mmCIF file of C-alpha atoms and ligand atoms in Angstrom:
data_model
loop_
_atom_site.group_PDB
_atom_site.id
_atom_site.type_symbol
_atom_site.label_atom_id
_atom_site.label_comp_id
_atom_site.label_asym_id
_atom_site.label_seq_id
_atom_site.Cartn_x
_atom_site.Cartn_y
_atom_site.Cartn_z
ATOM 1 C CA UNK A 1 93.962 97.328 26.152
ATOM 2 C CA UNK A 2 97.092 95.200 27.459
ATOM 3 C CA UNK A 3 100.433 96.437 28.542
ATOM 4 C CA UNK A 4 103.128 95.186 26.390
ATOM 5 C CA UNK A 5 105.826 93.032 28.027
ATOM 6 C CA UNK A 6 108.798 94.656 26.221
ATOM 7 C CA UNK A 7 111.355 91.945 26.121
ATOM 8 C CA UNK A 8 113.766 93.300 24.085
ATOM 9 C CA UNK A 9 114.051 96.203 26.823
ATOM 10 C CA UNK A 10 114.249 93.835 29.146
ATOM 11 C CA UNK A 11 116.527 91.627 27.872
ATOM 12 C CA UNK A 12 118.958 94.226 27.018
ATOM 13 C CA UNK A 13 118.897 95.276 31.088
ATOM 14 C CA UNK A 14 119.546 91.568 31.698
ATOM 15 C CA UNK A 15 122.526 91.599 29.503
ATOM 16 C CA UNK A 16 123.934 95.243 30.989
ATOM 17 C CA UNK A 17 123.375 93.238 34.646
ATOM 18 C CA UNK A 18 125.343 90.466 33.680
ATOM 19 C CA UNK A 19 128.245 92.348 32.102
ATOM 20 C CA UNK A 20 128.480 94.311 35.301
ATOM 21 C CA UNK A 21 129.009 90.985 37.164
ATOM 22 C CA UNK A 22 131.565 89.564 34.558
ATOM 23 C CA UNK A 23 133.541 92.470 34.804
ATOM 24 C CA UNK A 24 134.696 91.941 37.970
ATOM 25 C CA UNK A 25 134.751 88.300 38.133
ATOM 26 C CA UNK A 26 138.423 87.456 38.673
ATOM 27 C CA UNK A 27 138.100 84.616 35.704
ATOM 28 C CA UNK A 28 136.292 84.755 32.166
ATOM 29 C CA UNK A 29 133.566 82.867 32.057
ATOM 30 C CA UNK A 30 133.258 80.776 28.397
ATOM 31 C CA UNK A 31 130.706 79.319 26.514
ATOM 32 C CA UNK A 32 131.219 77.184 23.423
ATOM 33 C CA UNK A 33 128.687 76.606 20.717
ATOM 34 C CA UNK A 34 128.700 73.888 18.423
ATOM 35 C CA UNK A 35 126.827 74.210 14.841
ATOM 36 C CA UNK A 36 126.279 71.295 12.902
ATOM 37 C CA UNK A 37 125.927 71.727 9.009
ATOM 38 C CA UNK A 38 124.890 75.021 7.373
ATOM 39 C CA UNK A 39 120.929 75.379 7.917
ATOM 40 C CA UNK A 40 121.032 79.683 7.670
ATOM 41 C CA UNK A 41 118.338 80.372 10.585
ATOM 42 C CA UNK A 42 121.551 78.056 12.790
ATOM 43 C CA UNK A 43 124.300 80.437 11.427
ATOM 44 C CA UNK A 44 122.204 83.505 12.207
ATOM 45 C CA UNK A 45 121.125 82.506 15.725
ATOM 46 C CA UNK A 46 124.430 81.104 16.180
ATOM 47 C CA UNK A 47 126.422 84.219 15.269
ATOM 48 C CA UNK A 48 123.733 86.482 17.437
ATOM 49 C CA UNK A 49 125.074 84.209 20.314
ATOM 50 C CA UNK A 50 128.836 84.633 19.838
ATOM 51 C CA UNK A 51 128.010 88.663 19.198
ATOM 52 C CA UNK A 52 126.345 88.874 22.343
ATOM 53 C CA UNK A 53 128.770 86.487 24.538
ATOM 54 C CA UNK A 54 131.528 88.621 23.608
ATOM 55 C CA UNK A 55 129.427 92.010 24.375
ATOM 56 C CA UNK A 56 129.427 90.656 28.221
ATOM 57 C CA UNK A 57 132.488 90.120 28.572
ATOM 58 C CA UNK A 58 132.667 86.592 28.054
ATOM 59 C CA UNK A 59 134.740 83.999 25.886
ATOM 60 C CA UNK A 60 132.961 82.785 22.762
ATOM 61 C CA UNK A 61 133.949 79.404 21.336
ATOM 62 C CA UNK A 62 132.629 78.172 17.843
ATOM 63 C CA UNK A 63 132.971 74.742 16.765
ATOM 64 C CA UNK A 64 131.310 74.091 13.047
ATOM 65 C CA UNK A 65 131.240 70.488 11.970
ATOM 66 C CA UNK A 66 130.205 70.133 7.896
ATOM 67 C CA UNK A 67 126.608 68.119 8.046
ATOM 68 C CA UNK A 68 128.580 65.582 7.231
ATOM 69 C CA UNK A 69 130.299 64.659 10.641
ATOM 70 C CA UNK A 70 129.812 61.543 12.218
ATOM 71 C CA UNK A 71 127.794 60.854 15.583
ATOM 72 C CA UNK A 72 131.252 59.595 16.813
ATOM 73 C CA UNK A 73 133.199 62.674 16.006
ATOM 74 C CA UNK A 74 130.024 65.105 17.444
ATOM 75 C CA UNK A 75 130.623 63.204 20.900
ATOM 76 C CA UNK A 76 134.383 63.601 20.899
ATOM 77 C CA UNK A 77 134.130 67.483 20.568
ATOM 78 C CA UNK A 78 131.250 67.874 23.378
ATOM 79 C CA UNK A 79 133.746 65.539 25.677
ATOM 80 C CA UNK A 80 136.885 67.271 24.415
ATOM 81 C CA UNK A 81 134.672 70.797 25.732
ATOM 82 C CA UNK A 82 133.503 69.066 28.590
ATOM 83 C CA UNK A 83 137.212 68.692 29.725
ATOM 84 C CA UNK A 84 138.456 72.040 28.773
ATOM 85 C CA UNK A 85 138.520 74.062 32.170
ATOM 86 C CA UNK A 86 138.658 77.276 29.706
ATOM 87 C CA UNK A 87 134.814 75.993 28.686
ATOM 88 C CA UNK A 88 131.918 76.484 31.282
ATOM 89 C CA UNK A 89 128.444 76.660 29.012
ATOM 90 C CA UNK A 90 128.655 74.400 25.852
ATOM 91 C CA UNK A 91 125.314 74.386 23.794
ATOM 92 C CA UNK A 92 124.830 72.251 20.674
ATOM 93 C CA UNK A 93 121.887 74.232 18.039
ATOM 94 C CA UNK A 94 119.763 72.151 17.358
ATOM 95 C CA UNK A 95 117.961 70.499 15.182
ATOM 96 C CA UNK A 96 120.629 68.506 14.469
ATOM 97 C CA UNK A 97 121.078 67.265 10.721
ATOM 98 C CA UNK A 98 120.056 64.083 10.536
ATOM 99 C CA UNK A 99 120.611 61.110 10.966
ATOM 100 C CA UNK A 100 122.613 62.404 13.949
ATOM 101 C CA UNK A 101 120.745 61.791 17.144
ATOM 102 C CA UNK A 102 119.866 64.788 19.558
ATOM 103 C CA UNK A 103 119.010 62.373 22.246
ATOM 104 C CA UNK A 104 122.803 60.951 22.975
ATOM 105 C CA UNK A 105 124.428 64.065 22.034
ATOM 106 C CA UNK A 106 122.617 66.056 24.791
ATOM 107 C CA UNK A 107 123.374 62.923 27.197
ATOM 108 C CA UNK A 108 126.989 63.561 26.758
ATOM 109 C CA UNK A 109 127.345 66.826 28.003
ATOM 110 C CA UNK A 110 128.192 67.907 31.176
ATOM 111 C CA UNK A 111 125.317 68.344 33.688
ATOM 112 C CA UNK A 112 127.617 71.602 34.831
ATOM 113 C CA UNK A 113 128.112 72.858 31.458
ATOM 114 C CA UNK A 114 124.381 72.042 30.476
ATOM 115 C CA UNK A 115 123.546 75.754 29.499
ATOM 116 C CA UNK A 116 120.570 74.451 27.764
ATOM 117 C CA UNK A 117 119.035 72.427 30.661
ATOM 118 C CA UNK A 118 118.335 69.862 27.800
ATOM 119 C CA UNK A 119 120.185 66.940 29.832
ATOM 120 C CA UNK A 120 118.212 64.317 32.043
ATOM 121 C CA UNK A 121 119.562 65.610 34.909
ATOM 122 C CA UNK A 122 119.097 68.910 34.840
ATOM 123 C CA UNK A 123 115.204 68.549 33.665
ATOM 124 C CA UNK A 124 115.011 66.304 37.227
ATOM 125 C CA UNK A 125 116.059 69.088 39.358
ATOM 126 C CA UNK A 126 113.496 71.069 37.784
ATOM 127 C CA UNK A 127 111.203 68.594 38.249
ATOM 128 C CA UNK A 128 112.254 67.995 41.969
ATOM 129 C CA UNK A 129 112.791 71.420 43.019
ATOM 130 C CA UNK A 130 116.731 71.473 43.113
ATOM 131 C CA UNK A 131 118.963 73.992 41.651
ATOM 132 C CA UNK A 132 119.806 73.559 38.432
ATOM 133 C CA UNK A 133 120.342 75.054 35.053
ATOM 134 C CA UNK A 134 116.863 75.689 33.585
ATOM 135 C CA UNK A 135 115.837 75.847 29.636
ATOM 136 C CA UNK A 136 116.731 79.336 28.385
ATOM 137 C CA UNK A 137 113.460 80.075 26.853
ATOM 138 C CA UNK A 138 111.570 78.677 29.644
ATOM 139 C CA UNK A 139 113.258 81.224 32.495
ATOM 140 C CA UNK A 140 113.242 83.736 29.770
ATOM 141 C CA UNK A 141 109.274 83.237 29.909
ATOM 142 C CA UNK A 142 109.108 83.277 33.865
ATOM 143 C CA UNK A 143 111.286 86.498 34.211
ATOM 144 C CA UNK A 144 108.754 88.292 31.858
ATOM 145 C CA UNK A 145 106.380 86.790 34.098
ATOM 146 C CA UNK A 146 107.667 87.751 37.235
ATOM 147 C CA UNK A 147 108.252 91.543 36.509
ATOM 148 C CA UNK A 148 104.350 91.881 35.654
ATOM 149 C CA UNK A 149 102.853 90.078 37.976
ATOM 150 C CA UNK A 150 105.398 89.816 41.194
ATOM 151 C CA UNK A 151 102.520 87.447 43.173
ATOM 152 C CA UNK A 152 101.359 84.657 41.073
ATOM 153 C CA UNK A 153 100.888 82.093 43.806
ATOM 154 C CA UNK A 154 97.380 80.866 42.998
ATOM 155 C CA UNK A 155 97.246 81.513 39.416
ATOM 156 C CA UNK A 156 95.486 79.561 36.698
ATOM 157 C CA UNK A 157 98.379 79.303 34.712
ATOM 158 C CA UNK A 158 96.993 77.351 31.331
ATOM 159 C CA UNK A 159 100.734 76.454 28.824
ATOM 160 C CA UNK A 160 100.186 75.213 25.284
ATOM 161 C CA UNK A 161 102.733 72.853 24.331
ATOM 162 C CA UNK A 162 104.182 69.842 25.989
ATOM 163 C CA UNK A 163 107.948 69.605 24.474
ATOM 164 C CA UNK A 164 110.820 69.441 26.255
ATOM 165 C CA UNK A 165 112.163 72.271 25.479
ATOM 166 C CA UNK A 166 109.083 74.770 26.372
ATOM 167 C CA UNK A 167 106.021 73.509 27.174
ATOM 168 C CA UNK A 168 107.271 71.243 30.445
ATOM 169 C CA UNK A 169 109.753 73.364 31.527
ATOM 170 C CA UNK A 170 107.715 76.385 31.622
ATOM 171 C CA UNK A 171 104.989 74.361 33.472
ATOM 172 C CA UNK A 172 107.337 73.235 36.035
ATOM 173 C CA UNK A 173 108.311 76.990 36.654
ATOM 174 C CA UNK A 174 105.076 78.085 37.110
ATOM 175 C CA UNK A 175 104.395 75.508 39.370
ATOM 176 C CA UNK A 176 107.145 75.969 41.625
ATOM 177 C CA UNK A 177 105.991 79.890 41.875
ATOM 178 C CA UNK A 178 102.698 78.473 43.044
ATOM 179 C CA UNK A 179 100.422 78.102 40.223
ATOM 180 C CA UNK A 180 97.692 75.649 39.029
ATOM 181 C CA UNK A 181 99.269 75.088 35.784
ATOM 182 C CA UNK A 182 97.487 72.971 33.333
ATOM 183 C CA UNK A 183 99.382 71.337 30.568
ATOM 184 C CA UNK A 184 97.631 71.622 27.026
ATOM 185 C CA UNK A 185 98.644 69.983 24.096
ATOM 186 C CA UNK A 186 97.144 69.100 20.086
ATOM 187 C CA UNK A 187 95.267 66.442 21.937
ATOM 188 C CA UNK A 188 93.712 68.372 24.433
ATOM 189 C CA UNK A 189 90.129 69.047 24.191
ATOM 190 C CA UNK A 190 88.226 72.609 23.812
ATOM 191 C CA UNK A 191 91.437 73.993 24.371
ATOM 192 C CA UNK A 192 89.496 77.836 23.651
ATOM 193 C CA UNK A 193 87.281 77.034 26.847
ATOM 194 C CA UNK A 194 90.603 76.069 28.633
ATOM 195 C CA UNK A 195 92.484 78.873 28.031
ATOM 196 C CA UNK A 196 89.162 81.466 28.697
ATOM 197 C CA UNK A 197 90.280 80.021 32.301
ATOM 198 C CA UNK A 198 93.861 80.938 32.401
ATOM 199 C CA UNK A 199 94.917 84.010 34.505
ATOM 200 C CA UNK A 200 98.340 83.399 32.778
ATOM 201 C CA UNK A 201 98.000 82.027 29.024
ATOM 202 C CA UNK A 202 101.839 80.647 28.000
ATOM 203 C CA UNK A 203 101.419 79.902 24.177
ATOM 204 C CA UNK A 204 103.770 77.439 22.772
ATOM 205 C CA UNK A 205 102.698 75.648 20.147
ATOM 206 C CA UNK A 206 103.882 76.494 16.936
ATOM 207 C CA UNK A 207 100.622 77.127 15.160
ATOM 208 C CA UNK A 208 100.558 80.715 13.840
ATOM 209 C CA UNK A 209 98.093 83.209 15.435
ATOM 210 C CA UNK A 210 96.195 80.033 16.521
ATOM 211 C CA UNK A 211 95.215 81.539 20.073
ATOM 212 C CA UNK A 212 92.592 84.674 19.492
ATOM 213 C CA UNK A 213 91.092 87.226 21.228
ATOM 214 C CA UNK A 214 88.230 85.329 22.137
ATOM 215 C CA UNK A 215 90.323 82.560 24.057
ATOM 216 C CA UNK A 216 91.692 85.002 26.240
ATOM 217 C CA UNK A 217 90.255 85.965 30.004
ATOM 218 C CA UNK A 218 89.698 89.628 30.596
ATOM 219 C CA UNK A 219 93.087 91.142 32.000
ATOM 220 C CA UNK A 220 95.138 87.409 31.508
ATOM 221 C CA UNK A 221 98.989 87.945 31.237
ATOM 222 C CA UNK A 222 99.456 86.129 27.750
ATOM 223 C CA UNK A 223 103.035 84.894 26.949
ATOM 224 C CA UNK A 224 103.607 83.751 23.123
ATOM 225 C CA UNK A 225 106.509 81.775 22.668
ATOM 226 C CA UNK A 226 105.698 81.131 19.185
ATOM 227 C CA UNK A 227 108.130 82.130 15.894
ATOM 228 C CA UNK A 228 106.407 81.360 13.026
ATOM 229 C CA UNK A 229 107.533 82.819 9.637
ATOM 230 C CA UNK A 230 103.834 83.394 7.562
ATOM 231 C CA UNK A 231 103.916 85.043 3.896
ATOM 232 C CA UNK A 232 102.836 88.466 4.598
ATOM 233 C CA UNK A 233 101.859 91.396 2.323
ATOM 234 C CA UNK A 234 103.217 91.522 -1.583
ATOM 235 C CA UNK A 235 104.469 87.774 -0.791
ATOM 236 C CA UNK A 236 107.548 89.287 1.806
ATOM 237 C CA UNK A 237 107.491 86.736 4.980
ATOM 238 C CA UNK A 238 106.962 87.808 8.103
ATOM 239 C CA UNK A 239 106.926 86.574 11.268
ATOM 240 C CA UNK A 240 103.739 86.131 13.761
ATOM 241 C CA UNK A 241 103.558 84.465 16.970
ATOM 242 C CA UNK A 242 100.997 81.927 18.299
ATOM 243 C CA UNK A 243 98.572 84.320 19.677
ATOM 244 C CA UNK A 244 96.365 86.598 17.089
ATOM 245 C CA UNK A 245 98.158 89.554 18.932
ATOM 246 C CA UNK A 246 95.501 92.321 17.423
ATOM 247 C CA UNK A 247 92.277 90.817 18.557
ATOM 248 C CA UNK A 248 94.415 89.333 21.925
ATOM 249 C CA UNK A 249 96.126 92.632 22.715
ATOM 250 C CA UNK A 250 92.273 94.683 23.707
ATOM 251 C CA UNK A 251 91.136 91.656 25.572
ATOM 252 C CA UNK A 252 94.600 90.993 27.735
ATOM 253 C CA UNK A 253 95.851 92.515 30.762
ATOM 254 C CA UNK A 254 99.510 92.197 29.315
ATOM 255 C CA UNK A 255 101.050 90.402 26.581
ATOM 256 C CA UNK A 256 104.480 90.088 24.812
ATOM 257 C CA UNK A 257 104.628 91.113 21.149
ATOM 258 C CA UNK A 258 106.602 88.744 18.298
ATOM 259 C CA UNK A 259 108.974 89.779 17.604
ATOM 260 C CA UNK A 260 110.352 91.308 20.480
ATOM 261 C CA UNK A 261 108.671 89.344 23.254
ATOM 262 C CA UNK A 262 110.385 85.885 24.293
ATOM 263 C CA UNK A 263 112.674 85.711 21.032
ATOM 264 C CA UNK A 264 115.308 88.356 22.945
ATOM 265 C CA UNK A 265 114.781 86.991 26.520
ATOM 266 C CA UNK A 266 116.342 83.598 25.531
ATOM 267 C CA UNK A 267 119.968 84.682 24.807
ATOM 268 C CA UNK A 268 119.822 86.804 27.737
ATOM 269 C CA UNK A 269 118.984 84.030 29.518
ATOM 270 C CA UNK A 270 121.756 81.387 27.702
ATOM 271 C CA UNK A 271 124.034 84.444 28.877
ATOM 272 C CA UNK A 272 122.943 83.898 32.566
ATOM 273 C CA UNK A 273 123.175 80.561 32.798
ATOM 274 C CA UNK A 274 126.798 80.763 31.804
ATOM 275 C CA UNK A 275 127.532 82.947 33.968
ATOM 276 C CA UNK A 276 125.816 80.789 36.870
ATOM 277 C CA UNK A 277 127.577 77.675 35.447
ATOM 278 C CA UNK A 278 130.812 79.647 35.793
ATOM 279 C CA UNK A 279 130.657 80.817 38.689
ATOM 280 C CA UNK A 280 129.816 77.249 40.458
ATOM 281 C CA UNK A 281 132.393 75.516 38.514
ATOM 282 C CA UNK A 282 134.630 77.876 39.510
ATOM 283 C CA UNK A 283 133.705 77.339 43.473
ATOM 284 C CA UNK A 284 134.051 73.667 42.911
ATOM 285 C CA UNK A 285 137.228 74.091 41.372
ATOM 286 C CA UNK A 286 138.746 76.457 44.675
ATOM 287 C CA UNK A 287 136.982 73.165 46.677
ATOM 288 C CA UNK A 288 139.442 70.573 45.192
ATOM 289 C CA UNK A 289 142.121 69.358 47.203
ATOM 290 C CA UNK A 290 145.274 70.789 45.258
HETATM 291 P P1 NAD B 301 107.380 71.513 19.411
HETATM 292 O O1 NAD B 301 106.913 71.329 18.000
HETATM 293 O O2 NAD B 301 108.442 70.641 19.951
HETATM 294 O O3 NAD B 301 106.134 71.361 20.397
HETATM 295 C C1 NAD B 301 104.898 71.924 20.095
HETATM 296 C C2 NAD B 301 103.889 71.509 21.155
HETATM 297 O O4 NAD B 301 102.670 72.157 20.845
HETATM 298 C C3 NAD B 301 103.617 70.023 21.217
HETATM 299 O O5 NAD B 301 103.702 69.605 22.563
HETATM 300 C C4 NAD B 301 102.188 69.863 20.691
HETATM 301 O O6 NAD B 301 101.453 68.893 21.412
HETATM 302 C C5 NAD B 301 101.594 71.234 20.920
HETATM 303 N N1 NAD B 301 100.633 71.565 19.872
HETATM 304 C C6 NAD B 301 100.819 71.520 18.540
HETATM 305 N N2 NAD B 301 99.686 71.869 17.893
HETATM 306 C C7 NAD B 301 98.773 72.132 18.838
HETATM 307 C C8 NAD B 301 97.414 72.530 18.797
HETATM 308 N N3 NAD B 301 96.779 72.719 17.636
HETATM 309 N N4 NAD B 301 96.780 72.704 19.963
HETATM 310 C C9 NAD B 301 97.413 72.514 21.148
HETATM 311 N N5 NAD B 301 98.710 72.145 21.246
HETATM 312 C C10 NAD B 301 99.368 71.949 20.100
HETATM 313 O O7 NAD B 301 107.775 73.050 19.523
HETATM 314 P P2 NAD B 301 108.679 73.835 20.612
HETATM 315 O O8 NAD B 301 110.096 73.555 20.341
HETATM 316 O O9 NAD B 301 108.120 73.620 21.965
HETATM 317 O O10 NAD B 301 108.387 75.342 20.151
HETATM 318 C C11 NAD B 301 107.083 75.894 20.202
HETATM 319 C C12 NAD B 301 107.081 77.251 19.533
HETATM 320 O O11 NAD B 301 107.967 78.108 20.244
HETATM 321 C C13 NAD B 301 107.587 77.265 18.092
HETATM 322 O O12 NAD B 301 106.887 78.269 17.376
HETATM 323 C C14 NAD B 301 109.038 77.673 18.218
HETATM 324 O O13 NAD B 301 109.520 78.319 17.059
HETATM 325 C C15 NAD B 301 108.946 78.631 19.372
HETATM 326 N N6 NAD B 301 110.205 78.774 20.127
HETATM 327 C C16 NAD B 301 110.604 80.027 20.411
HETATM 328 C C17 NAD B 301 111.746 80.245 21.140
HETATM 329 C C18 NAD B 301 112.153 81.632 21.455
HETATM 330 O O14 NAD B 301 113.316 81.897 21.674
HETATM 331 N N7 NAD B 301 111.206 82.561 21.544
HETATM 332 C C19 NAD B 301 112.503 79.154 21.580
HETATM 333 C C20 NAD B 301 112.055 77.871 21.325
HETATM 334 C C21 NAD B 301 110.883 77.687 20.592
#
């Protein structure tokens, strides 16, 4: 039977490690959301965001535009933020209501204050090994990673999913910690055999309970990224991850749970990239000539 990968533990250690640092950082590191429109899962992630910026010691600034708002007047406020010295992290929710376009929003911001890792350039550094700030799910994923299995050089790592937001990101993690990662994705054929191969199984697809028991290697670290809300008993919804986590959990060496797993990892991580993108700012800004 697997271990569970507690994330929510984790993530709440994560949180108490970075409020330790903030505390004695002689500035206050900010991050400023922007919400576009009223979609209610947007508020509620949004507002878990402010909650927990403000619980490490950080400034929290909200910026709500009415779904209305113009393309023009969503790229003034994320170069207004970009300028604001006060303003290290900014992060846009997305999806974005259309017909605004994610694309040239996310190309505005400021590589520096890019605590999504969404923007072109920070997705090259990945890519090309360079510092950078990474996709919060994405590290949220590795660090889960990392605590079970400390040496992973060599590694079939196997990662459903090929968006920008999980699927590549995590890949390019895993290879940088020395895996064979292989890229799956809704073209990719017998993906069960493929994944009966992985030593660690990242499952980000968005299909619910999709991966099952009898895709997964004997004693495979499994990782579900997946949130997807499924009607459950006497009609109340529910939420379920990509991986069948009752016939996955016997056959796995570990596995994170949904919820519980990733979900709480990736604020913890949004918090730590602020803090990162703070802190280097901040160095840059003691480098200029006065
Ligand atoms: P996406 O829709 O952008 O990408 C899904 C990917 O899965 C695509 O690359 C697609 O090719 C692949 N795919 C779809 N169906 C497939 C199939 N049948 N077989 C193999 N591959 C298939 O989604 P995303 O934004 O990458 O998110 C993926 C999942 O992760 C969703 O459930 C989302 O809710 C969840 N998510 C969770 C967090 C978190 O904080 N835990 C954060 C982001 C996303």
């Amino acid at each position: 039977m697997a271990r569970i990968i507690d994330g929510k533990a984790f993530a709440a250690r994560l949180r108490a490690a970075i409020a330790a640092e903030v505390a004695v950082l002689p500035f206050k590191p900010g991050l400023a959301v922007v919400l576009v429109g009223d979609d209610p899962a947007s508020q509620l992630y949004v507002a878990n965001k402010a909650r927990q910026t403000v619980e490490a010691g950080m400034r929290s600034f909200e910026h709500r535009l009415p779904a209305r708002a113009s393309q023009a007047e969503l790229l003034d406020l994320v170069r207004r933020l970009n300028a604001d010295p006060a303003v290290h992290g900014i992060l846009v929710q997305l999806p974005l209501p259309p017909p605004l376009a994610a694309a040239e929003v996310i190309a505005a911001i400021s590589p520096e204050k890019d605590v999504d890792g969404l923007t072109v350039v920070n997705a090259g550094r990945l890519a090309t090994g360079l510092p950078g700030l990474v996709p919060c799910t994405p590290l949220g994923c590795l660090l889960l990673l990392e605590e079970v299995l400390p040496e992973m050089a060599g590694c079939h790592a196997v990662v459903i999913g090929r968006s920008n937001l999980v699927g590549k990101p995590v890949a390019q993690l895993l290879l940088q910690r020395d895996c064979t990662v292989t890229l799956a994705h809704s073209r990719t054929r017998d993906l069960p055999g493929l994944c009966r191969q992985a030593d660690i199984l990242v499952a980000a697809a968005g299909r619910p309970e999709m991966v099952k028991g009898d895709w997964v290697k004997p004693g495979a670290a499994v990782i579900d990224v997946g949130i997807n809300r499924v009607a459950g008993a006497a009609g109340k919804a529910r939420l379920v991850g990509d991986v069948e986590f009752a016939s996955a959990a016997p056959v796995a060496g570990w596995i994170t749970p949904v919820p519980g797993g990733v979900g709480p990892m990736t604020i913890a991580c949004l918090l730590r990239n602020t803090l990162t993108a703070a802190k280097n700012q901040e160095a840059a800004r003691v480098g200029e000539p006065g």
